[in-house]
Coordinates of C-alpha atoms and ligand atoms in Angstrom, one line a residue:
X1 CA 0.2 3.6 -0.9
X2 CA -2.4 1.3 -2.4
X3 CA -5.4 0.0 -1.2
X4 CA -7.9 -3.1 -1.7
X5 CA -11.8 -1.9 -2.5
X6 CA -13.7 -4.9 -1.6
X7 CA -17.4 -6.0 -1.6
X8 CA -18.3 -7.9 0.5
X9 CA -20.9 -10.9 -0.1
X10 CA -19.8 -12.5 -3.5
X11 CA -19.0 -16.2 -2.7
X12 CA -15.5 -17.6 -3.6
X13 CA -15.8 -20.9 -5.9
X14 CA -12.7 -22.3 -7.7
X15 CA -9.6 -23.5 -7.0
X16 CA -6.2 -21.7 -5.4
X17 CA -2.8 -22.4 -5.2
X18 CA -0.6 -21.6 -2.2
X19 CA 2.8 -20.2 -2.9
X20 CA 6.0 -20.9 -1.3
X21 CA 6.6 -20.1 2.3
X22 CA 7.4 -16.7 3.3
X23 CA 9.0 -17.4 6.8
X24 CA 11.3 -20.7 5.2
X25 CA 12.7 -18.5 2.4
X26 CA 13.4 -15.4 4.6
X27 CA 16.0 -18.0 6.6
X28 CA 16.7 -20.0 3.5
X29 CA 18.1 -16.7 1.7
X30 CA 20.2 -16.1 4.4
X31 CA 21.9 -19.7 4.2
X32 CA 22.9 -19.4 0.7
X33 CA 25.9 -16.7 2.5
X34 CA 27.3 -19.6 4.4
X35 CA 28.9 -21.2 1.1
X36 CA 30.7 -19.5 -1.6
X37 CA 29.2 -21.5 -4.1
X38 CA 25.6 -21.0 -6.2
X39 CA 22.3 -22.1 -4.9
X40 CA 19.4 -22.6 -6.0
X41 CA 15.9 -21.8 -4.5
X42 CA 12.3 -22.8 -6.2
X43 CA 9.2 -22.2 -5.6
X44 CA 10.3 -19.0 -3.8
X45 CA 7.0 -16.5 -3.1
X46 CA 6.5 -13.4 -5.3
X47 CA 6.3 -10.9 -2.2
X48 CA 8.4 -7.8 -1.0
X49 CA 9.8 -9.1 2.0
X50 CA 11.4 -11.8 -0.2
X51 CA 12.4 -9.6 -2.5
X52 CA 14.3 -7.2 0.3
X53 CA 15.7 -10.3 1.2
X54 CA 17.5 -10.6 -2.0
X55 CA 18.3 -7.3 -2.2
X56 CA 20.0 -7.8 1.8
X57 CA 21.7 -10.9 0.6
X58 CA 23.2 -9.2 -2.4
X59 CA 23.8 -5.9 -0.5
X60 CA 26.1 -8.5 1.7
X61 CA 28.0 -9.0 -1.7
X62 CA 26.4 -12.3 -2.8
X63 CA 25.3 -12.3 -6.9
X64 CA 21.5 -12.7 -6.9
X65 CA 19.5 -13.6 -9.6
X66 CA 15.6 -14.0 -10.4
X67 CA 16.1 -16.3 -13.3
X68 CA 11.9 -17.1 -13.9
X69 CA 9.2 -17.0 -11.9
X70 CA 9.8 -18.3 -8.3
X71 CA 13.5 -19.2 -9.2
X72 CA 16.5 -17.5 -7.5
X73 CA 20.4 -18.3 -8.1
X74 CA 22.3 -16.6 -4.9
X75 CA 26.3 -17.4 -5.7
X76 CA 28.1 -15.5 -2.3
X77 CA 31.4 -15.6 -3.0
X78 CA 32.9 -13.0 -1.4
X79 CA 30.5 -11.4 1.5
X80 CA 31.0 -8.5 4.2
X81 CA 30.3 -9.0 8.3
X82 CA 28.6 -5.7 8.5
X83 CA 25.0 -5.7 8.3
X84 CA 24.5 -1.9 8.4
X85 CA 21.2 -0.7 10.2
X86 CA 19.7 1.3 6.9
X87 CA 19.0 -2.8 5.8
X88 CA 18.4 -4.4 8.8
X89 CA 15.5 -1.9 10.0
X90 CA 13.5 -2.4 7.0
X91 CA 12.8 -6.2 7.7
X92 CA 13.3 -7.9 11.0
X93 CA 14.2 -11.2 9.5
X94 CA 17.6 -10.0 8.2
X95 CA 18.7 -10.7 11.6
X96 CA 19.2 -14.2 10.2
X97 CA 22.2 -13.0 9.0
X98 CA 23.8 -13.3 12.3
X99 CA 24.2 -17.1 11.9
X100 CA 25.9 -17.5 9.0
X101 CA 27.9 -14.4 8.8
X102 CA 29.0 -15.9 12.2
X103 CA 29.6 -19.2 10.8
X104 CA 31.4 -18.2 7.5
X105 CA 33.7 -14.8 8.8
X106 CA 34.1 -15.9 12.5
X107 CA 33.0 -12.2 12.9
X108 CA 29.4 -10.6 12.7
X109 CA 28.2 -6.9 12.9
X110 CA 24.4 -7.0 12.9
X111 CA 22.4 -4.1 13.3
X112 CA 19.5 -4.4 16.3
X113 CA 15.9 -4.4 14.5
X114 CA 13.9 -1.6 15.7
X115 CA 10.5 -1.7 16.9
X116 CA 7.4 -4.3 15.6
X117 CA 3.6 -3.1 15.6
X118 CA 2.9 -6.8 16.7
X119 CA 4.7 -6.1 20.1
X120 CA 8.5 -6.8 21.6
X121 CA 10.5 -8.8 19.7
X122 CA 14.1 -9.3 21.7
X123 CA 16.5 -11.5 20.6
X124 CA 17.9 -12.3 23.8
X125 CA 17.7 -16.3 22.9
X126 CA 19.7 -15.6 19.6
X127 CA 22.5 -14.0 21.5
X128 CA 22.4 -16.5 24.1
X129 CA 22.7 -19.4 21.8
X130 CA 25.8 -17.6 20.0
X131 CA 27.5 -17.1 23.6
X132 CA 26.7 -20.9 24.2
X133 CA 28.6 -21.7 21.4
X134 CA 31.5 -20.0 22.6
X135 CA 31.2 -16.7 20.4
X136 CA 31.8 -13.0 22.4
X137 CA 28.6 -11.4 21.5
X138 CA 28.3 -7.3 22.6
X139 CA 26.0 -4.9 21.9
X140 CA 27.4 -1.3 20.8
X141 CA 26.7 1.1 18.9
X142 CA 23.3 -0.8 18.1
X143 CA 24.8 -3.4 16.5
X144 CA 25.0 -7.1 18.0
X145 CA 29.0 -7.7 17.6
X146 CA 30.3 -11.6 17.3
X147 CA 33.8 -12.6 17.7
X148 CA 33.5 -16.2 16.9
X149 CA 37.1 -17.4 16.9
X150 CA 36.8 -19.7 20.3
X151 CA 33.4 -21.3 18.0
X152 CA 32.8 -24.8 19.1
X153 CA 30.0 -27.1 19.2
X154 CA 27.9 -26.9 23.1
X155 CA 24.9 -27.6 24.4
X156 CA 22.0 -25.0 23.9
X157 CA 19.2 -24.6 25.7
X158 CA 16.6 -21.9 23.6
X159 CA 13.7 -21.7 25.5
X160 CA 12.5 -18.4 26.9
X161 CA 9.3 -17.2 28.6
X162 CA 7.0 -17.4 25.3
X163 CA 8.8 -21.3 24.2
X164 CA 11.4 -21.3 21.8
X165 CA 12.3 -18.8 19.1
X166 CA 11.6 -19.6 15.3
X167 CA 14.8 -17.1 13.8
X168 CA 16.8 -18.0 16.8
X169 CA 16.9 -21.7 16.1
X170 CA 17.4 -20.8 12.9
X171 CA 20.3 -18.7 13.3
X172 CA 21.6 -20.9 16.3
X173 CA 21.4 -23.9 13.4
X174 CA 23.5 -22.5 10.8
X175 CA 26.2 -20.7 13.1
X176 CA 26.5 -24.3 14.5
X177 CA 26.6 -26.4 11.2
X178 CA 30.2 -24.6 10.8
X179 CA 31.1 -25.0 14.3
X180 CA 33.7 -27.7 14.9
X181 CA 32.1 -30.7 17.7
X182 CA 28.6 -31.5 18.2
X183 CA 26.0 -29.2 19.4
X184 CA 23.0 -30.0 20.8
X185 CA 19.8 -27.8 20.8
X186 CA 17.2 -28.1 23.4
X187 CA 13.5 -26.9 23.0
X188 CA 14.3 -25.5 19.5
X189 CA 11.7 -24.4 17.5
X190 CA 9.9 -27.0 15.5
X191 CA 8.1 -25.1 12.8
X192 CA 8.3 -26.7 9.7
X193 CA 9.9 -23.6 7.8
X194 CA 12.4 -24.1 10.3
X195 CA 12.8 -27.9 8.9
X196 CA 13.3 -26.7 5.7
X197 CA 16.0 -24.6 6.1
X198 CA 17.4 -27.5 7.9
X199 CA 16.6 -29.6 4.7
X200 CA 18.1 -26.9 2.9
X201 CA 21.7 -27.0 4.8
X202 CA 21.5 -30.8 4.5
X203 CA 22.0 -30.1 1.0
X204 CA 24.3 -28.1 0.9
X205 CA 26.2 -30.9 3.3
X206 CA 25.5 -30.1 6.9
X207 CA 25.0 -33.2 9.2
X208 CA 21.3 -32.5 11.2
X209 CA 19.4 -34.6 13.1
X210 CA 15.9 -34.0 14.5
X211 CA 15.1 -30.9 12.4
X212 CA 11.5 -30.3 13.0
X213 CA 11.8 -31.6 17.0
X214 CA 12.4 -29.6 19.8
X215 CA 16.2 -31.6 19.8
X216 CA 18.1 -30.7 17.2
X217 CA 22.0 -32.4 16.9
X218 CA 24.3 -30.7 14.4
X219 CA 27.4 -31.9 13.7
X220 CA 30.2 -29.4 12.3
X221 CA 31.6 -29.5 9.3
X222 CA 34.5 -27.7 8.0
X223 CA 32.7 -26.5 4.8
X224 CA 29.3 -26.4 2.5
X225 CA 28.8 -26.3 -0.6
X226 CA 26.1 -25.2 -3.4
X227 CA 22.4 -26.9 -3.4
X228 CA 18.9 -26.6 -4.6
X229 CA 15.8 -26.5 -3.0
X230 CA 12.4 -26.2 -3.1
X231 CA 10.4 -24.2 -0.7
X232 CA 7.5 -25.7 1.0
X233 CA 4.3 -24.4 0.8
X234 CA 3.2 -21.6 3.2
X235 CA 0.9 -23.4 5.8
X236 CA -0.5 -19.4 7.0
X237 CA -1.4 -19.2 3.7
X238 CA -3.3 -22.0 3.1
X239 CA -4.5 -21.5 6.8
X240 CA -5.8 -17.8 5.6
X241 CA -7.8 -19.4 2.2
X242 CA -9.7 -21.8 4.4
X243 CA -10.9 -18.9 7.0
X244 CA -11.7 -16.2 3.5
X245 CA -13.8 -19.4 1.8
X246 CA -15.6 -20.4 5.3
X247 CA -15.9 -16.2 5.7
X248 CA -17.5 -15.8 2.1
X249 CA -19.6 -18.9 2.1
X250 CA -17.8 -20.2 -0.8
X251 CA -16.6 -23.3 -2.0
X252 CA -12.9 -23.6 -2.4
X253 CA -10.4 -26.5 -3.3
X254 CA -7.4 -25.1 -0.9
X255 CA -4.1 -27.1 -3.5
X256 CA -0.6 -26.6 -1.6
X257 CA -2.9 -27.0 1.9
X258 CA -0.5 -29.4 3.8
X259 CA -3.3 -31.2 6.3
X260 CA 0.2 -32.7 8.5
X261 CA 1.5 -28.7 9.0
X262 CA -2.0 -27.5 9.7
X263 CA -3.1 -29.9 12.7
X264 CA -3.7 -27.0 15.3
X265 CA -5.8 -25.0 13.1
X266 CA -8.2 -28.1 11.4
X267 CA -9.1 -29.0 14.9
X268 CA -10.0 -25.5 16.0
X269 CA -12.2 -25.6 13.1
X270 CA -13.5 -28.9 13.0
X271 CA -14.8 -27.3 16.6
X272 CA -16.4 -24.8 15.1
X273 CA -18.3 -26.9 12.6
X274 CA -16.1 -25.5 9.8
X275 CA -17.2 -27.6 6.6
X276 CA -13.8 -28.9 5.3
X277 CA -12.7 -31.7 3.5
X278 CA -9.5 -33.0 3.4
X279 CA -9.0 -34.1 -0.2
X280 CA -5.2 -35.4 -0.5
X281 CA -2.4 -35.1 1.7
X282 CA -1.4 -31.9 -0.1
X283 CA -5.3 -29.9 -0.4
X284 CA -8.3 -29.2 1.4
X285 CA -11.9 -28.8 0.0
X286 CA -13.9 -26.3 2.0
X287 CA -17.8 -26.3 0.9
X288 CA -19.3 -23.3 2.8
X289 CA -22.5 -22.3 1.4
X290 CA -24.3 -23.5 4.5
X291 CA -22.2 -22.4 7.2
X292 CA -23.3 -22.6 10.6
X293 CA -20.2 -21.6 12.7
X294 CA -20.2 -22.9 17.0
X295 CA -17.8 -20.2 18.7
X296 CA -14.7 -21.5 20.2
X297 CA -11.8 -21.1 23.0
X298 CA -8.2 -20.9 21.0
X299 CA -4.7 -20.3 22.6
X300 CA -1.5 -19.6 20.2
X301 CA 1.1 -21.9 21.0
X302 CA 5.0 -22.5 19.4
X303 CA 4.2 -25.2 16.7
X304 CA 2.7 -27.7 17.2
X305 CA -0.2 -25.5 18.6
X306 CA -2.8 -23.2 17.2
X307 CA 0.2 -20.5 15.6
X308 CA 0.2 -16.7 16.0
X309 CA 0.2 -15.8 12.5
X310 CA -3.4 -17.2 11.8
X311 CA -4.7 -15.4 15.1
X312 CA -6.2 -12.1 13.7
X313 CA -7.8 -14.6 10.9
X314 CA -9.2 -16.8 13.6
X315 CA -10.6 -13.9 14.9
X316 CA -12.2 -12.3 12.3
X317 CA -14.1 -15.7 11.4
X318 CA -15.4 -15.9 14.6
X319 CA -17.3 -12.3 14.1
X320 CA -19.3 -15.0 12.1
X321 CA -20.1 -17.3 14.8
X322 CA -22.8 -18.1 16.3
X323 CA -21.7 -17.0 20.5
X324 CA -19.1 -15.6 22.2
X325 CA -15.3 -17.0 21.3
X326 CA -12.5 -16.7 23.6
X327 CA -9.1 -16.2 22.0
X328 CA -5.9 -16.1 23.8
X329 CA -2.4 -14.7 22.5
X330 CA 0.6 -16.2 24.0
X331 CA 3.2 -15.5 21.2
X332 CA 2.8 -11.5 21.1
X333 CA -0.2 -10.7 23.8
X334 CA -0.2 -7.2 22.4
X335 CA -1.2 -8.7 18.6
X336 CA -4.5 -7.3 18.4
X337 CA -4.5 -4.0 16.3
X338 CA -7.1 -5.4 13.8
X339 CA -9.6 -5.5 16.7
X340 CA -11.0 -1.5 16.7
X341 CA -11.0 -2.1 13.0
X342 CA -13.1 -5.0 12.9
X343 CA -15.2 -3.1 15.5
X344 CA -16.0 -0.3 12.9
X345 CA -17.3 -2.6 10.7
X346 CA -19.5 -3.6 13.3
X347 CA -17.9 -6.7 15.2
X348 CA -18.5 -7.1 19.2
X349 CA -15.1 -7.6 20.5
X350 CA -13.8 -6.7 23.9
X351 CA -9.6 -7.1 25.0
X352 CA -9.0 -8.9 28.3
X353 CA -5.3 -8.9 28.6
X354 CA -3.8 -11.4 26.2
X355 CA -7.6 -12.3 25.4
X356 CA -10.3 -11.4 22.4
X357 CA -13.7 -12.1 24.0
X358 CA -15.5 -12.5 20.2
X359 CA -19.4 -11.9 20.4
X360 CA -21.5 -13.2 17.8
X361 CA -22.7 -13.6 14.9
X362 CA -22.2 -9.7 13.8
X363 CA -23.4 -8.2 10.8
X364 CA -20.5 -6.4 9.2
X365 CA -20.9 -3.5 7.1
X366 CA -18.3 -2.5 4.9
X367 CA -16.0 0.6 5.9
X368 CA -12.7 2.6 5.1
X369 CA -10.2 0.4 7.6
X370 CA -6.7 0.8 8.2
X371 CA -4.3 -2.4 7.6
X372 CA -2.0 -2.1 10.6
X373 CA 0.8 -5.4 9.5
X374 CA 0.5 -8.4 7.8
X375 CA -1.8 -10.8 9.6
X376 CA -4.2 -8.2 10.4
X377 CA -4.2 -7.1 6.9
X378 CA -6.1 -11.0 6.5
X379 CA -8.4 -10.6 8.6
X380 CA -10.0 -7.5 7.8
X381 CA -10.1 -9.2 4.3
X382 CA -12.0 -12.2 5.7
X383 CA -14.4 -9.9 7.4
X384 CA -14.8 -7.4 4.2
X385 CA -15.8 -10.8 2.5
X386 CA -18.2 -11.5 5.2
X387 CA -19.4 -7.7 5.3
X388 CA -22.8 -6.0 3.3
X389 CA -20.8 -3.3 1.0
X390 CA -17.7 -2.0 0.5
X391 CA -14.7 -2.0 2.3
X392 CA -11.6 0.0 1.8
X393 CA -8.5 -1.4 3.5
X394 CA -5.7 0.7 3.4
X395 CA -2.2 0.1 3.4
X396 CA -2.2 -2.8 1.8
X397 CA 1.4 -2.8 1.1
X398 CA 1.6 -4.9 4.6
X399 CA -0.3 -7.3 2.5
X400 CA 2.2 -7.9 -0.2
X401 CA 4.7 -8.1 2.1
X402 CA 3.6 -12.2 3.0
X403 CA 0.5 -12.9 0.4
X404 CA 1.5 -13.8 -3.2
X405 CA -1.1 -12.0 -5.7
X406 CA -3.6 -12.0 -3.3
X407 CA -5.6 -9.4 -5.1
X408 CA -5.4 -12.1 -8.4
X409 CA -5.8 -14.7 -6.4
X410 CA -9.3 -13.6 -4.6
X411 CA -10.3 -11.9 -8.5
X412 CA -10.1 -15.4 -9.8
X413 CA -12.0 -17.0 -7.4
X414 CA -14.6 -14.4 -7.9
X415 CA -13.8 -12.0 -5.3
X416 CA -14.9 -8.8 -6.5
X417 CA -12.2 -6.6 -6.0
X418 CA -9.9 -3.8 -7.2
X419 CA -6.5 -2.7 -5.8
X420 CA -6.4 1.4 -6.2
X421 CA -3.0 2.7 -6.8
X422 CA -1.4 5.3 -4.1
X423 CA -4.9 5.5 -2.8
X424 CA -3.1 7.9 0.2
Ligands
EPU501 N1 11.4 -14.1 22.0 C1 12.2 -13.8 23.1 N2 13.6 -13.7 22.9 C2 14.2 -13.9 21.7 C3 13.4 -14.2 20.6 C4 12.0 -14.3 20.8 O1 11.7 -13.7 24.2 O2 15.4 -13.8 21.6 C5 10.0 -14.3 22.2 C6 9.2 -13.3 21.3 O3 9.0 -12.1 21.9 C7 7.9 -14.1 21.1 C8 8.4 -15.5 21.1 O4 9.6 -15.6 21.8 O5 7.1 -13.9 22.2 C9 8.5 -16.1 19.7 O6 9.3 -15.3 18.9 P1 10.1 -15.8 17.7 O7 11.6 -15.5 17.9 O8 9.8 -17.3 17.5 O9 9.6 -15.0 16.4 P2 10.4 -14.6 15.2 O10 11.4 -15.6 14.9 O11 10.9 -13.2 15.3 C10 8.8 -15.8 13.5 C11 8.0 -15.4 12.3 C12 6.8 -14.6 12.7 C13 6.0 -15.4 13.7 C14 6.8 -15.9 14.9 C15 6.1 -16.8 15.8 C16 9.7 -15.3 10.6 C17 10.5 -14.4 9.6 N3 8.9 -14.6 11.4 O12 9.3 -14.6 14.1 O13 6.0 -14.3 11.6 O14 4.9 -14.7 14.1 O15 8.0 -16.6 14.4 O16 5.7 -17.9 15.2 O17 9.8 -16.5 10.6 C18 4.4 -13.2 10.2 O18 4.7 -14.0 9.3 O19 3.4 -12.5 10.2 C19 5.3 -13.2 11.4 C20 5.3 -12.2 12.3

């Protein structure tokens, strides 16, 4: 497995680009199996997960190509209903293929995702949705079975005790563009990556209103056809570029940074005193070389507020603040595992249920760390770039799973570091 050998204290200058979103084209690649003809799909991320993706969809039976660089041509003509558990395990996004193999075969076998080191992830909401629209949905043998022949639009209500569900809106969306009637979605998820799949299948000739908005009205149609599209930018990314230039002092023009995605997060930092600068609708200037960060009180919320995936980044800025930060998880409460890591490089951070009581400012040192998944993987980046030394994080294959060229990326900006190949 390889890992990232960083040093901490160079400061980042330059400019970045953020690449397409990982959690649109995860969805997006599943869509392309509701029509038998080709799609198209730019400005698609170069990261593993997206890359499993293509080989599920294809797997499925769908043609897949990788014509250049962030284009892919998925033509599904002909595609099973058996999502075996060898693919689905691998990647708990493949179970967006229960919408549309729903949608297109009236039938779906999809294999139950195992376990997540972020914490339980059910998918009670998808198969509720499904059974609102009039599909028999069992479990057995691990697998969620669909018989979708009584399919019709409904009302659905997909709320649960954490707010809606990003992948069950999204699956709930395209079973129900194929679903003759109307069906209405109540507290739907309103992530933009869920709006542009929803662009996406508008495309390819589904009738949606309200994509984006926690109603969402989708009115069948009898068939879809082929479409391209072009992924928006990944609003965690750009999210994760701000915290590493605030973290390393540096000063960074942030292009592909969409200021109307990233609301929740710009006001957390404009309460910390985070120098930013919103240049154009589409990139943010941070200058950081005199830093003084205020400690702040953050809750994750569904979208619009503060969102899960930039928690463990939140926190690992805050080791630079000046106080004690209170950060509260209400997505995954268990979605800490970067905190005893941070701690051996000499952060003060104590757990209090869903809570990360932050006290600073630390001085990191730089140590051997262990990456435990993605998000995590960011922030013990932001705090090797904060850190005196070297830091080792291992495992780093977590981070390709969701960061394009990260390593390049962070070179280029003046980051001194060096991925080591099969480090363990
Ligand atoms: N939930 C239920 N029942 C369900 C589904 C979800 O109770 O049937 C709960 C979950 O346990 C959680 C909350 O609802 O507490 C939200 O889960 P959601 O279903 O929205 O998560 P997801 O669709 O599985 C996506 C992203 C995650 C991101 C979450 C929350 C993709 C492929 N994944 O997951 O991204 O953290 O939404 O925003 O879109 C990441 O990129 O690092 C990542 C984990």
């Amino acid at each position: 497995m390889d890992s990232l050998l960083i040093k901490g204290g160079s400061k980042l200058e330059g400019e970045v680009s953020v690449a397409g979103a990982k959690n649109a084209c995860l969805p997006i690649f599943a869509a392309t199996l509701l029509t038998d003809q080709k799609c198209v799909l730019k400005n698609v991320p170069d990261l593993s997960d997206v890359r499993f993706m293509a080989e599920i969809v294809a797997a499925m039976g769908a043609e897949v190509s990788n014509p250049s660089k962030g284009v892919w041509e998925i033509e599904a003509k002909k595609i099973s209903h058996i999502a075996p558990y060898e693919l689905v395990r691998k990647m708990r996004a493949s179970i967006c293929l229960l919408g549309p193999l729903t949608a297109r075969l009236r039938k779906a076998e999809v294999s139950l995702p195992g376990g997540c080191v972020i914490g339980a992830r059910p998918v009670d909401l998808h198969i509720k949705g499904l059974r609102a629209l009039g599909c028999k949905v069992e479990i057995e043998r691990g697998f969620i079975c669909v018989d979708a022949r009584k399919m019709r639009g409904s009302q659905v209500y997909l709320g649960g005790r954490f707010g809606s569900t990003v992948t069950g809106t999204a699956n709930i969306v395209m079973a129900a563009v194929l679903a003759p009637g109307t069906t209405v979605i109540e507290n739907a998820a309103c992530e933009p990556e869920v709006a542009d799949m929803c662009k996406m299948l508008s495309g390819m000739g589904a009738i949606i209103e309200g994509a984006g908005s926690p109603t969402v009205t989708i009115t069948g149609v009898p068939k879809l056809g082929g479409t391209e599209h072009t992924v928006l930018p990944d609003r965690i990314e750009a999210g994760t570029w701000i915290a590493m230039a605030a973290a390393a002092k540096g000063k960074v023009l942030i292009k592909g940074a969409l200021k109307k995605h990233l609301g929740s997060f710009l006001d957390i930092l404009e309460r910390a005193e985070c120098p930013f600068e919103i240049k154009s609708p589409t990139s943010i200037y941070v200058d950081a070389s005199n830093i003084k960060l205020k400690p702040v009180e953050c809750t994750t919320l569904p979208y619009p507020g503060f969102p899960t995936d930039l928690q463990a980044q939140l926190g690992a800025l805050m080791t630079q603040a000046d106080g004690i930060s209170v950060i509260t998880e209400r997505i995954y409460p268990e979605r800490y595992m970067y905190v005893p890591e941070l701690c051996r490089m000499g952060a003060n951070i104590v757990r209090e249920g869903p809570s990360a009581i932050i006290s600073g400012k630390s001085k990191l040192s730089g140590a051997p760390v262990m990456a435990s998944d993605l998000r995590a993987s960011a922030a013990l980046i932001i705090a090797a770039l904060a850190a005196k030394g070297d830091t080792l994080v291992s495992r780093i294959y977590h981070l390709d799973r969701g960061y394009d060229s990260i390593d390049k990326k962070l070179a280029a900006l003046g980051a001194k570091v060096e991925r080591i190949k099969n480090a363990d």
